[in-house]
C-alpha positions as CSV (number, residue, x, y, z in Angstrom):
1,M,93.0,69.4,58.5
2,R,90.0,71.8,58.8
3,H,89.4,70.4,62.4
4,L,93.1,71.0,63.3
5,L,92.8,74.5,62.0
6,T,89.6,75.1,64.0
7,F,91.0,73.5,67.2
8,S,94.1,75.6,66.8
9,I,92.1,78.9,66.5
10,F,90.0,77.9,69.5
11,A,92.8,77.1,71.7
12,T,94.8,80.5,70.6
13,I,91.4,82.5,71.6
14,A,90.9,80.5,75.0
15,T,94.5,81.2,75.9
16,F,94.3,85.0,74.9
17,V,90.9,85.2,77.1
18,M,92.3,83.2,79.9
19,S,95.4,85.4,80.1
20,C,93.5,88.7,80.0
21,N,91.5,87.5,83.0
22,S,94.5,86.5,85.1
23,K,95.8,89.1,87.9
24,S,99.0,90.6,87.2
25,T,101.9,90.2,89.8
26,M,103.5,93.2,88.8
27,P,102.6,96.5,90.8
28,G,101.5,99.4,88.5
29,A,100.1,96.6,85.8
30,G,96.7,96.0,87.1
31,E,95.8,96.3,90.8
32,L,98.1,97.8,93.4
33,D,99.6,95.6,96.1
34,S,97.9,96.3,99.3
35,D,101.3,97.7,100.6
36,S,101.5,100.0,97.6
37,V,100.7,103.6,97.8
38,E,99.8,105.6,94.9
39,V,101.0,109.1,95.3
40,L,99.8,111.9,92.8
41,T,102.0,115.0,92.8
42,V,100.8,118.2,91.0
43,A,103.5,120.8,90.1
44,D,102.7,124.0,91.7
45,T,103.0,126.6,89.0
46,A,101.4,129.4,91.0
47,I,103.1,132.7,91.4
48,Y,103.7,134.0,95.0
49,G,104.8,137.5,96.0
50,T,103.7,140.8,97.7
51,V,101.4,143.4,96.1
52,D,103.2,146.4,95.1
53,E,101.8,149.8,95.6
54,S,102.1,150.7,92.0
55,T,99.2,148.2,91.3
56,T,96.1,149.7,89.6
57,M,92.7,148.7,88.7
58,H,93.8,146.6,85.7
59,M,97.2,145.9,86.3
60,L,98.7,144.0,89.2
61,T,102.2,144.2,90.2
62,I,104.0,141.8,92.4
63,N,107.3,142.0,94.3
64,M,108.5,138.4,94.0
65,D,110.7,136.5,96.9
66,D,113.8,136.9,94.6
67,G,113.7,140.6,94.4
68,K,112.1,140.9,91.1
69,Q,108.9,142.6,90.1
70,Q,106.3,141.3,87.6
71,T,103.0,143.1,86.3
72,F,100.2,141.2,85.3
73,A,96.8,142.4,83.4
74,M,93.6,141.9,85.6
75,N,90.3,141.5,83.5
76,L,87.7,142.3,86.2
77,D,84.6,141.7,84.0
78,S,82.1,139.1,84.6
79,L,84.2,136.3,83.1
80,G,87.5,137.6,83.7
81,S,90.1,137.4,86.6
82,D,88.9,135.6,89.7
83,I,90.2,137.8,92.5
84,Q,89.6,136.3,96.2
85,G,90.3,138.5,99.4
86,G,91.0,141.6,97.6
87,I,94.4,143.4,96.4
88,F,96.0,145.4,98.8
89,A,99.5,146.9,98.9
90,G,101.9,144.9,101.0
91,D,99.5,141.8,101.1
92,K,100.8,138.2,100.2
93,V,99.1,136.8,97.3
94,T,99.4,133.7,95.1
95,L,98.0,133.6,91.7
96,T,97.8,131.7,88.6
97,V,98.2,133.3,85.2
98,T,97.9,132.7,81.5
99,K,99.3,134.1,78.3
100,G,97.0,137.0,77.2
101,E,97.1,138.6,73.7
102,E,99.9,141.1,74.9
103,E,100.8,140.3,78.5
104,M,100.3,137.8,81.2
105,Q,96.6,137.6,82.5
106,V,95.7,136.9,86.0
107,V,93.3,133.9,86.0
108,K,93.0,133.5,89.8
109,C,94.5,135.5,92.7
110,V,94.1,134.8,96.4
111,N,95.2,137.1,99.0
112,L,97.0,134.8,101.6
113,S,97.0,137.8,104.1
114,T,93.1,137.8,104.1
115,L,93.0,134.0,104.4
116,L,94.9,134.1,107.8
117,G,92.8,134.2,111.0
118,K,90.1,132.4,112.6
119,W,87.2,130.6,110.9
120,T,84.2,128.8,111.9
121,S,81.2,126.8,110.7
122,L,78.8,124.4,112.2
123,D,81.3,121.7,112.5
124,R,84.7,123.2,112.5
125,N,86.4,125.9,114.1
126,F,90.2,126.7,113.3
127,Q,92.7,129.2,112.8
128,I,94.8,129.5,109.7
129,E,98.4,130.8,110.6
130,E,101.6,131.6,108.5
131,N,103.9,128.8,107.7
132,G,101.4,126.2,106.9
133,V,100.1,125.9,110.6
134,V,96.4,125.2,111.5
135,K,95.3,125.6,114.8
136,S,91.9,123.6,115.8
137,N,89.9,122.6,118.7
138,L,91.4,119.0,118.6
139,A,88.8,117.8,121.5
140,A,85.7,118.9,119.8
141,E,86.6,117.9,116.0
142,S,87.0,114.1,114.8
143,N,89.3,115.2,112.1
144,P,90.8,118.6,113.0
145,Y,92.8,120.6,110.3
146,T,96.4,120.8,111.5
147,Q,98.3,122.1,108.3
148,W,97.7,123.9,105.1
149,Q,99.3,124.9,102.0
150,M,98.4,126.6,98.6
151,V,98.7,124.9,95.4
152,N,97.8,126.5,92.1
153,A,95.7,128.9,94.0
154,R,93.8,126.1,95.7
155,I,94.0,125.3,99.5
156,I,95.0,122.2,100.9
157,L,93.7,121.5,104.4
158,N,95.4,118.4,105.7
159,A,94.8,116.3,102.6
160,D,91.5,117.7,101.5
161,T,92.1,120.1,98.4
162,F,89.5,122.9,98.0
163,D,88.7,125.5,95.5
164,I,88.3,129.0,97.0
165,L,84.9,130.3,95.8
166,T,84.6,133.4,97.6
167,L,87.3,135.0,100.3
168,G,86.0,138.2,102.0
169,A,86.8,140.2,105.3
170,D,84.1,138.2,107.1
171,S,83.3,135.1,105.2
172,M,84.9,132.2,103.0
173,E,83.5,129.6,100.9
174,L,85.3,126.5,99.8
175,E,84.5,123.7,97.4
176,N,85.7,120.2,96.7
177,S,84.1,116.9,95.5
178,K,82.0,116.6,98.9
179,G,80.4,119.9,98.5
180,I,80.6,123.6,99.4
181,F,81.7,124.5,102.9
182,I,80.9,128.1,104.3
183,Y,82.9,129.7,107.2
184,K,82.4,132.9,108.9
185,R,85.5,134.9,110.3
186,Q,85.7,134.7,114.1
187,R,86.9,137.9,115.7
């Protein structure tokens, strides 16, 4: 009886180990089939609009596309709101916000009007235009940028997503997992 019980326990453990090591035939339950493509989608929760002339040093007022107006607090201290590209009345911006103590607080603001234009680096030369278009020197670059979009105040150039570290009148720094990329505005 003791041998039968030991054999039964051993057989159960062996069956369990073998089943864990076998590959699953169901997509999504283990390795993906070679024809499957995993698509990660991130909801864009950023706010888009035009800077209103009533914007002050600590309050950003945005005219939304639907005609409404919204005001957000800006903390310009060293650990406060991240403002890239400046804030000028009439410029298009995108921003991410968080709930502050009394009002919505700007986390990051990117001036889309400042972002537009010609940018150059050692290995890239491209122009960011409205409506998601990027013009590049297609012959000179191995993987030229052809399109762009903003998602949660981050720029996506083709399939590469970047944080905008700095954006000014004459320079831009972008960062992703591959490093920091510095661009100069070309006039």
